[in-house]
Amino acid sequence: MIPPHPDDSFTLSQPKYSDSTQLITYANRFGKDLSELASLMTELRDAFDGVHILPFFTPFDGADAGFDPSDHTSVDPRLGSWDDVKKISQDFSVMADMIVNHMSYKSAQFQDVVEKGQGSPYADMFLTLSSVFPEGASEQDLAAIYRPRPGLPFTHYKWGEQTRLVWTTFTPQQIDVDMRSEGGRRYIASILSAMAAGGVSQVRLDAVGYSVKTAGSSCFMTPQTYEFIGELTEQARALGMSVLVEIHSHYKNQIQVAQKVDSVYDFALPPLVLHALYTGQVGPLTKWLKVRPTNAITVLDTHDGIGIVDVGPDQQSGEAGLLSAEAVDGLVEGIHEASKGASRKATGWNASNLDIYQVNCTFFDACGADEDAYFLARAVQAFTPGVCQVYYAGLLAAPCDLELLAQTGVGRDINRPYYSAAQVREELRSPVVRRILGLLQLRKSHPAFKGKCQVRSYEQDSRLVLTWENKDDWAELVADFAEKKAEVTYN
């Protein structure tokens, strides 16, 4: 029985989106290619309105699983063609990634610069230390640069007959593009045109928070970055596409960015749900539900790790987060414990991707492989306003892939398993996956979710109640974080 007097109560509205639910997947890990993905999506039409296809450009298997394209305008022929993408777009909305910060060192453009230096027509496309700091950089300038990995973001590369310090925010194989240069602008325009022609209706701006470097700043989410995001959004909208911004940062940055674009990720939701599961405390999750932007893509897992920086104190200003630094430390240890140490093997210094803001683990294992706790987490996601986007490994309740991690040594691969089409179909029949599919079908089809949501939290009882109402239709979730059980009812 729900107590009569909640500690907090408020009402949220569902924004007007064409999609209610989306799948996010690689083209070669949920089936072998775009053709098999199209067939599987047809079988999942009752659960999903759309699909976010992770990088399928040339090559899809570079140094960062496709996030380092050498040709961002072509579909890797091993996966299919733009015709395959268009086929999927006939029945589902299609989202694709626009990697705006960098491109592969193997790209024809950068290799031309390596060979010809300033004599290359592409020399202005790529950032170096001196192109941002023409008068030189002081120790203070360099220390102020925010980077998601240890060390400075520069790599020695040949530049014709010279050697330059080229800006590489993520890995030495990913060369940062100068988005303010004429070459950078032409590059951006070519990608947007190719996507629009290929049936893409939503563009995800990957790593856009790092895309504008300004001397004397952190080079991350600066006023110039916000200006650039606004310009990109207008360009995409002019071609009939909406924009999703991907930023791992302090929660107030998400609120600010949401005002300028069509949608943002709700990266704070996953760690807050886990925090509530581990501690029984629903206060931080309730606080976030009250202030979060509603034009959000709700996620519990993605192709990256579980974000931590999104709920902790601001790493630059020290401003308080949704969780204290001590609570964040406890959350990280909680994930390691729930996954029986698997996440510890894939995170930080134990893996080759040293992201300072993520823990690498499947969300199913982060829930202790407890099917009831996992269903509770997915139910909170489905009942939270926005577009409910489910990662393919999460849909299939995948455990941590320690075998793949051992093969590659890449921490994120623990949450990037490979499934043949036959294996997907087999997993879709498992009881836990069938429960998740039923939840997604409810979220996609029930008219209550087009109305308003009342949120009630009961801190003493560790319960959160979300009730959707739309005229005579209603759907309700009672999430009991102490018992790790969820009850979903509807008319």
XYZ file of C-alpha atoms in Angstrom:
491
model
C 0.000 0.000 0.000
C 1.301 3.451 -0.947
C 1.629 5.781 2.075
C -0.822 8.723 1.950
C 1.703 11.525 2.332
C 4.720 11.620 -0.006
C 7.912 13.479 0.878
C 7.734 15.180 -2.512
C 5.163 15.375 -5.289
C 5.195 17.159 -8.642
C 3.907 16.813 -12.200
C 5.863 16.407 -15.434
C 4.770 16.599 -19.060
C 5.756 14.398 -21.970
C 7.321 16.450 -24.795
C 5.956 15.958 -28.293
C 8.234 13.482 -30.023
C 7.544 11.307 -33.033
C 9.224 8.414 -31.198
C 8.374 6.845 -27.855
C 11.017 4.124 -27.917
C 14.284 3.559 -29.759
C 16.845 0.799 -30.019
C 20.526 1.760 -30.083
C 22.857 -0.787 -31.652
C 25.853 -1.456 -33.831
C 25.094 -2.682 -37.337
C 27.453 -5.650 -36.908
C 26.752 -6.755 -33.330
C 22.971 -7.213 -33.519
C 23.092 -9.336 -36.629
C 26.066 -9.114 -38.964
C 25.142 -6.118 -41.143
C 22.507 -3.516 -42.002
C 20.379 -6.037 -43.900
C 20.095 -8.364 -40.906
C 19.477 -5.395 -38.616
C 16.563 -4.376 -40.863
C 15.037 -7.861 -40.530
C 15.390 -7.858 -36.734
C 13.892 -4.386 -36.466
C 10.846 -5.575 -38.412
C 10.366 -8.320 -35.825
C 10.621 -5.710 -33.034
C 8.202 -3.190 -34.518
C 5.798 -3.592 -31.561
C 8.517 -2.449 -29.146
C 10.367 0.282 -31.067
C 9.556 3.367 -33.125
C 13.138 4.114 -34.125
C 16.728 2.941 -34.156
C 20.026 4.679 -33.485
C 22.590 2.895 -35.646
C 26.061 3.420 -34.198
C 28.811 4.414 -36.662
C 28.469 2.483 -39.911
C 30.843 4.718 -41.834
C 34.178 3.797 -43.398
C 35.709 2.102 -41.496
C 33.317 0.855 -38.824
C 36.121 -1.015 -37.029
C 38.890 1.552 -36.656
C 40.737 2.524 -33.489
C 37.512 3.494 -31.686
C 34.775 1.185 -33.026
C 33.738 3.530 -35.828
C 34.095 6.812 -33.941
C 37.212 7.595 -35.965
C 35.953 7.564 -39.569
C 38.294 8.093 -42.465
C 35.298 8.737 -44.730
C 32.320 10.035 -42.787
C 30.101 10.284 -45.876
C 30.203 6.648 -47.022
C 28.715 3.462 -45.560
C 31.340 0.785 -45.001
C 30.608 -1.690 -47.842
C 31.133 -4.601 -45.444
C 27.943 -3.479 -43.693
C 25.895 -2.457 -46.709
C 25.053 0.843 -48.361
C 22.988 3.978 -47.945
C 20.161 2.051 -49.660
C 20.057 -0.289 -46.642
C 19.796 2.694 -44.301
C 17.000 4.138 -46.430
C 15.156 0.809 -46.281
C 15.185 0.887 -42.481
C 14.042 4.515 -42.519
C 10.850 3.559 -44.364
C 9.459 1.926 -41.206
C 11.547 3.432 -38.379
C 13.123 6.767 -37.635
C 16.903 6.488 -38.027
C 19.471 8.287 -35.899
C 23.129 8.395 -36.908
C 26.289 9.745 -35.313
C 28.053 12.853 -36.490
C 31.558 12.769 -35.084
C 32.160 16.490 -35.041
C 35.369 16.691 -33.021
C 37.746 14.473 -34.947
C 38.453 12.089 -37.801
C 40.885 9.235 -38.424
C 44.586 9.802 -38.896
C 44.203 7.447 -41.873
C 41.802 9.817 -43.645
C 42.869 11.016 -47.073
C 42.740 14.596 -45.838
C 45.095 14.142 -42.891
C 47.483 11.900 -44.790
C 47.760 14.626 -47.411
C 48.760 17.035 -44.636
C 51.316 14.551 -43.290
C 52.864 14.401 -46.750
C 52.626 18.046 -47.862
C 52.371 20.026 -44.634
C 51.187 23.581 -45.148
C 51.183 22.913 -48.870
C 48.137 20.660 -48.451
C 44.709 22.155 -49.210
C 43.530 20.468 -45.987
C 46.159 21.985 -43.687
C 43.671 24.386 -42.116
C 41.278 21.532 -41.233
C 43.324 20.129 -38.371
C 44.182 21.632 -35.025
C 47.686 21.907 -33.643
C 48.992 23.455 -30.435
C 50.135 26.563 -32.285
C 46.892 27.020 -34.222
C 45.095 27.537 -30.889
C 48.039 29.197 -29.086
C 49.905 31.125 -31.826
C 51.933 33.024 -29.230
C 52.734 29.872 -27.303
C 50.999 28.291 -24.311
C 51.950 28.761 -20.692
C 51.877 26.002 -18.107
C 48.692 27.552 -16.762
C 47.100 27.487 -20.250
C 47.868 23.797 -20.681
C 46.772 22.855 -17.169
C 43.386 24.511 -17.782
C 42.546 22.251 -20.754
C 39.877 19.729 -19.805
C 40.411 16.253 -21.201
C 38.435 13.059 -20.462
C 41.664 11.040 -20.209
C 44.973 11.507 -18.427
C 47.697 13.649 -19.986
C 47.741 16.460 -22.508
C 45.727 16.203 -25.742
C 48.645 16.403 -28.195
C 50.442 13.875 -30.402
C 53.608 14.323 -32.481
C 52.885 13.992 -36.218
C 54.852 14.730 -39.360
C 53.576 17.870 -41.039
C 55.369 17.847 -44.349
C 59.032 18.439 -43.503
C 58.161 19.543 -39.964
C 56.886 17.802 -36.854
C 53.864 19.378 -35.176
C 51.968 18.817 -31.946
C 48.586 17.828 -33.338
C 45.510 18.109 -31.119
C 44.155 14.634 -30.252
C 41.505 14.883 -27.523
C 40.729 11.165 -27.282
C 43.378 8.918 -28.841
C 46.457 9.541 -31.035
C 44.501 8.003 -33.925
C 41.679 10.565 -33.692
C 42.766 13.917 -35.138
C 40.802 16.958 -33.996
C 39.216 19.050 -36.730
C 39.202 22.860 -36.654
C 35.479 23.498 -36.888
C 36.009 27.221 -37.433
C 38.181 26.751 -40.525
C 36.825 26.861 -44.064
C 37.869 23.246 -44.565
C 36.169 22.225 -41.332
C 32.934 23.928 -42.379
C 32.942 22.179 -45.759
C 33.575 18.880 -43.990
C 30.589 19.382 -41.680
C 28.319 20.344 -44.581
C 29.301 17.239 -46.572
C 28.438 14.923 -43.667
C 25.048 16.520 -43.035
C 24.148 16.339 -46.736
C 25.096 12.657 -46.959
C 23.021 11.799 -43.894
C 19.943 13.696 -45.028
C 20.087 12.019 -48.441
C 20.537 8.629 -46.775
C 17.311 8.661 -44.789
C 18.656 9.865 -41.432
C 16.107 11.910 -39.481
C 18.048 12.572 -36.284
C 21.720 13.434 -35.859
C 23.630 12.676 -32.678
C 26.501 15.118 -32.160
C 29.280 13.005 -30.708
C 31.940 14.610 -28.500
C 30.659 18.067 -29.442
C 31.615 19.458 -26.025
C 35.284 19.335 -27.049
C 34.822 20.590 -30.604
C 35.806 24.268 -30.193
C 39.186 25.134 -28.693
C 39.633 28.648 -27.340
C 42.933 29.869 -25.907
C 42.771 30.692 -22.223
C 39.778 28.435 -21.566
C 39.136 24.810 -20.611
C 38.372 24.098 -24.294
C 35.253 22.250 -23.112
C 31.677 23.551 -23.097
C 32.749 27.178 -23.430
C 30.484 29.986 -24.734
C 32.040 29.360 -28.147
C 31.004 25.696 -27.901
C 27.387 26.641 -27.216
C 27.469 28.988 -30.196
C 28.810 26.219 -32.429
C 26.142 23.770 -31.211
C 23.483 26.309 -32.128
C 24.932 26.752 -35.624
C 25.120 22.992 -36.216
C 21.559 22.544 -35.023
C 20.285 25.121 -37.497
C 22.205 23.448 -40.337
C 20.721 20.058 -39.525
C 17.186 21.416 -39.146
C 17.473 23.114 -42.532
C 17.977 19.637 -44.012
C 14.997 18.160 -42.143
C 16.945 16.515 -39.310
C 16.705 17.043 -35.553
C 19.733 17.133 -33.245
C 20.708 15.155 -30.149
C 23.710 16.413 -28.184
C 25.977 13.972 -26.334
C 27.781 15.549 -23.383
C 29.109 13.961 -20.218
C 29.344 16.843 -17.793
C 27.908 18.440 -14.653
C 24.125 18.105 -14.644
C 23.530 21.853 -15.010
C 25.331 21.802 -18.359
C 22.732 19.332 -19.647
C 19.941 21.663 -18.554
C 21.623 24.595 -20.315
C 22.341 22.705 -23.550
C 18.786 21.331 -23.693
C 17.482 24.840 -24.258
C 19.464 25.150 -27.501
C 18.879 21.799 -29.238
C 16.110 19.323 -29.953
C 17.177 16.797 -27.319
C 19.930 15.798 -24.905
C 20.839 12.529 -23.228
C 19.701 11.952 -19.681
C 23.058 10.585 -18.530
C 22.249 11.309 -14.883
C 19.424 8.772 -14.763
C 21.534 5.553 -14.872
C 23.852 6.307 -11.916
C 20.978 7.731 -9.867
C 18.875 4.610 -10.430
C 21.817 2.445 -9.359
C 22.433 4.673 -6.337
C 18.796 4.191 -5.291
C 19.062 0.422 -5.806
C 22.250 0.189 -3.750
C 21.214 2.514 -0.899
C 17.410 2.681 -0.932
C 17.701 6.490 -1.077
C 15.310 7.980 -3.631
C 15.983 11.651 -2.805
C 18.729 12.333 -5.372
C 16.749 10.592 -8.124
C 13.635 12.575 -7.189
C 15.578 15.852 -7.234
C 16.830 15.091 -10.725
C 13.366 14.161 -12.013
C 12.126 17.543 -10.813
C 14.780 19.656 -12.602
C 15.824 17.541 -15.599
C 15.003 18.717 -19.112
C 12.040 16.832 -20.527
C 13.381 16.967 -24.101
C 15.676 14.104 -23.196
C 16.646 10.714 -24.523
C 16.411 8.497 -21.453
C 19.060 5.789 -21.238
C 20.378 3.302 -18.735
C 23.218 2.069 -20.916
C 24.901 3.005 -24.168
C 27.923 1.843 -26.169
C 30.060 3.727 -23.622
C 30.343 3.105 -19.902
C 28.048 4.166 -17.090
C 28.658 7.893 -16.644
C 29.707 9.118 -13.208
C 30.672 12.738 -13.838
C 27.044 13.486 -14.717
C 25.967 13.196 -11.068
C 29.104 14.241 -9.189
C 30.515 17.675 -8.282
C 31.711 19.847 -11.173
C 35.305 18.835 -11.852
C 36.248 22.369 -12.887
C 34.354 24.654 -10.492
C 33.735 22.247 -7.615
C 29.999 23.064 -7.617
C 27.935 20.418 -5.837
C 26.438 17.641 -7.906
C 23.387 15.447 -7.518
C 25.579 13.148 -5.424
C 28.498 14.052 -3.163
C 32.018 12.929 -4.059
C 31.789 10.319 -1.304
C 28.482 9.003 -2.660
C 29.993 8.787 -6.161
C 32.888 6.742 -4.772
C 30.363 4.472 -3.072
C 28.428 4.133 -6.323
C 31.530 3.068 -8.239
C 32.377 0.476 -5.598
C 28.755 -0.662 -5.682
C 29.002 -1.362 -9.418
C 32.224 -3.299 -8.915
C 30.614 -5.347 -6.151
C 27.356 -5.979 -8.043
C 29.284 -7.160 -11.110
C 31.455 -9.450 -8.951
C 34.542 -7.481 -9.923
C 34.000 -7.655 -13.689
C 33.650 -3.881 -14.048
C 36.878 -3.346 -12.111
C 38.752 -5.296 -14.802
C 37.364 -3.023 -17.519
C 37.646 0.407 -15.932
C 40.441 2.942 -15.553
C 44.033 1.774 -15.507
C 42.978 -1.837 -16.012
C 41.824 -1.093 -19.559
C 43.167 0.829 -22.523
C 40.469 3.523 -22.471
C 41.223 5.607 -19.399
C 38.044 7.660 -19.312
C 37.840 9.479 -16.027
C 34.060 9.711 -16.095
C 32.801 6.184 -16.815
C 32.586 2.707 -15.315
C 32.524 -0.057 -17.906
C 29.884 -2.674 -17.121
C 26.657 -4.014 -18.586
C 23.670 -2.550 -16.798
C 22.275 -6.017 -16.110
C 25.392 -6.936 -14.152
C 25.408 -3.516 -12.467
C 22.017 -4.585 -11.099
C 23.691 -7.701 -9.691
C 22.188 -9.858 -12.472
C 18.970 -9.623 -10.422
C 16.078 -9.807 -12.892
C 13.621 -8.027 -10.588
C 16.059 -5.181 -9.872
C 16.798 -4.927 -13.574
C 13.106 -4.758 -14.452
C 12.661 -2.027 -11.825
C 15.450 0.015 -13.436
C 13.963 -0.398 -16.918
C 10.512 0.497 -15.616
C 11.817 3.763 -14.153
C 13.437 4.502 -17.516
C 10.222 3.731 -19.427
C 8.076 5.858 -17.103
C 10.431 8.869 -17.194
C 9.407 11.572 -19.719
C 11.337 11.651 -22.983
C 12.261 9.053 -25.575
C 13.067 5.668 -24.039
C 16.227 4.474 -25.794
C 17.436 0.951 -25.008
C 20.908 -0.326 -25.871
C 20.970 -3.697 -27.628
C 23.022 -5.362 -24.869
C 20.572 -3.989 -22.332
C 17.579 -5.223 -24.315
C 19.060 -8.723 -24.236
C 20.058 -8.451 -20.528
C 23.639 -9.230 -21.485
C 26.190 -10.120 -18.813
C 29.671 -8.588 -18.929
C 31.594 -10.008 -21.873
C 34.858 -10.897 -20.133
C 35.953 -13.051 -23.053
C 35.762 -10.162 -25.511
C 37.493 -7.899 -22.975
C 40.341 -10.417 -22.710
C 40.647 -10.584 -26.496
C 40.806 -6.845 -27.128
C 41.961 -5.328 -23.845
C 39.495 -2.471 -24.481
C 37.405 -1.755 -21.402
C 34.264 -0.711 -23.245
C 34.125 -4.047 -25.046
C 32.830 -5.609 -21.837
C 29.519 -3.986 -22.829
C 29.791 -4.411 -26.612
C 29.011 -8.104 -27.239
C 28.521 -9.670 -30.657
C 25.235 -11.423 -31.450
C 24.341 -13.190 -34.671
C 20.765 -12.772 -35.853
C 20.025 -16.314 -34.647
C 21.442 -15.544 -31.211
C 19.355 -12.357 -30.979
C 16.193 -14.305 -31.747
C 17.087 -16.895 -29.139
C 17.731 -14.258 -26.447
C 14.462 -12.500 -27.267
C 12.633 -15.593 -25.985
C 14.193 -15.492 -22.506
C 11.852 -14.572 -19.621
C 13.722 -11.422 -18.543
C 13.877 -10.081 -22.107
C 10.188 -10.822 -22.645
C 9.408 -8.728 -19.535
C 11.441 -5.835 -20.937
C 9.767 -6.144 -24.342
C 6.346 -6.058 -22.693
C 7.353 -2.878 -20.875
C 8.538 -1.265 -24.119
C 5.354 -2.268 -25.925
C 3.348 -0.596 -23.150
C 5.487 2.546 -23.347
C 5.134 2.675 -27.126
C 1.405 2.055 -27.421
C -0.423 3.171 -24.273
C -2.065 6.601 -24.698
C -1.466 7.540 -21.044
C 2.167 8.318 -21.910
C 1.086 11.213 -24.105
C -0.325 13.025 -21.074
C 1.182 14.142 -17.763
C 3.140 12.272 -15.108
C 2.747 12.765 -11.379
C 5.883 11.876 -9.404
C 5.632 10.981 -5.710
C 8.614 9.967 -3.621
C 8.632 8.272 -0.220
C 12.132 8.479 1.220
C 11.351 6.513 4.383
C 9.859 3.636 2.388
C 12.418 3.841 -0.461
C 9.601 4.068 -2.961
C 9.036 6.144 -6.069
C 5.617 6.290 -7.742
C 5.135 7.600 -11.290
C 1.550 7.885 -12.515
C 0.740 8.854 -16.105
C -2.725 10.175 -16.946
C -4.224 11.263 -20.250
C -7.983 11.851 -20.078
C -9.426 8.440 -19.090
C -6.180 6.523 -19.623
C -3.641 5.863 -16.911
C -0.491 3.816 -16.219
C 1.347 3.618 -12.914
C 4.711 2.408 -11.664
C 5.402 1.717 -8.003
C 9.169 1.250 -7.694
C 10.250 -0.221 -4.347
C 14.020 0.257 -4.167
C 14.318 -1.427 -0.753
C 12.738 -4.652 -2.016
C 14.134 -4.126 -5.548
C 10.735 -4.805 -7.079
C 8.447 -2.863 -9.400
C 4.718 -3.049 -9.925
C 3.305 -1.754 -13.216
C -0.464 -1.328 -13.579
C -2.601 0.356 -16.248
C -6.136 0.493 -17.584
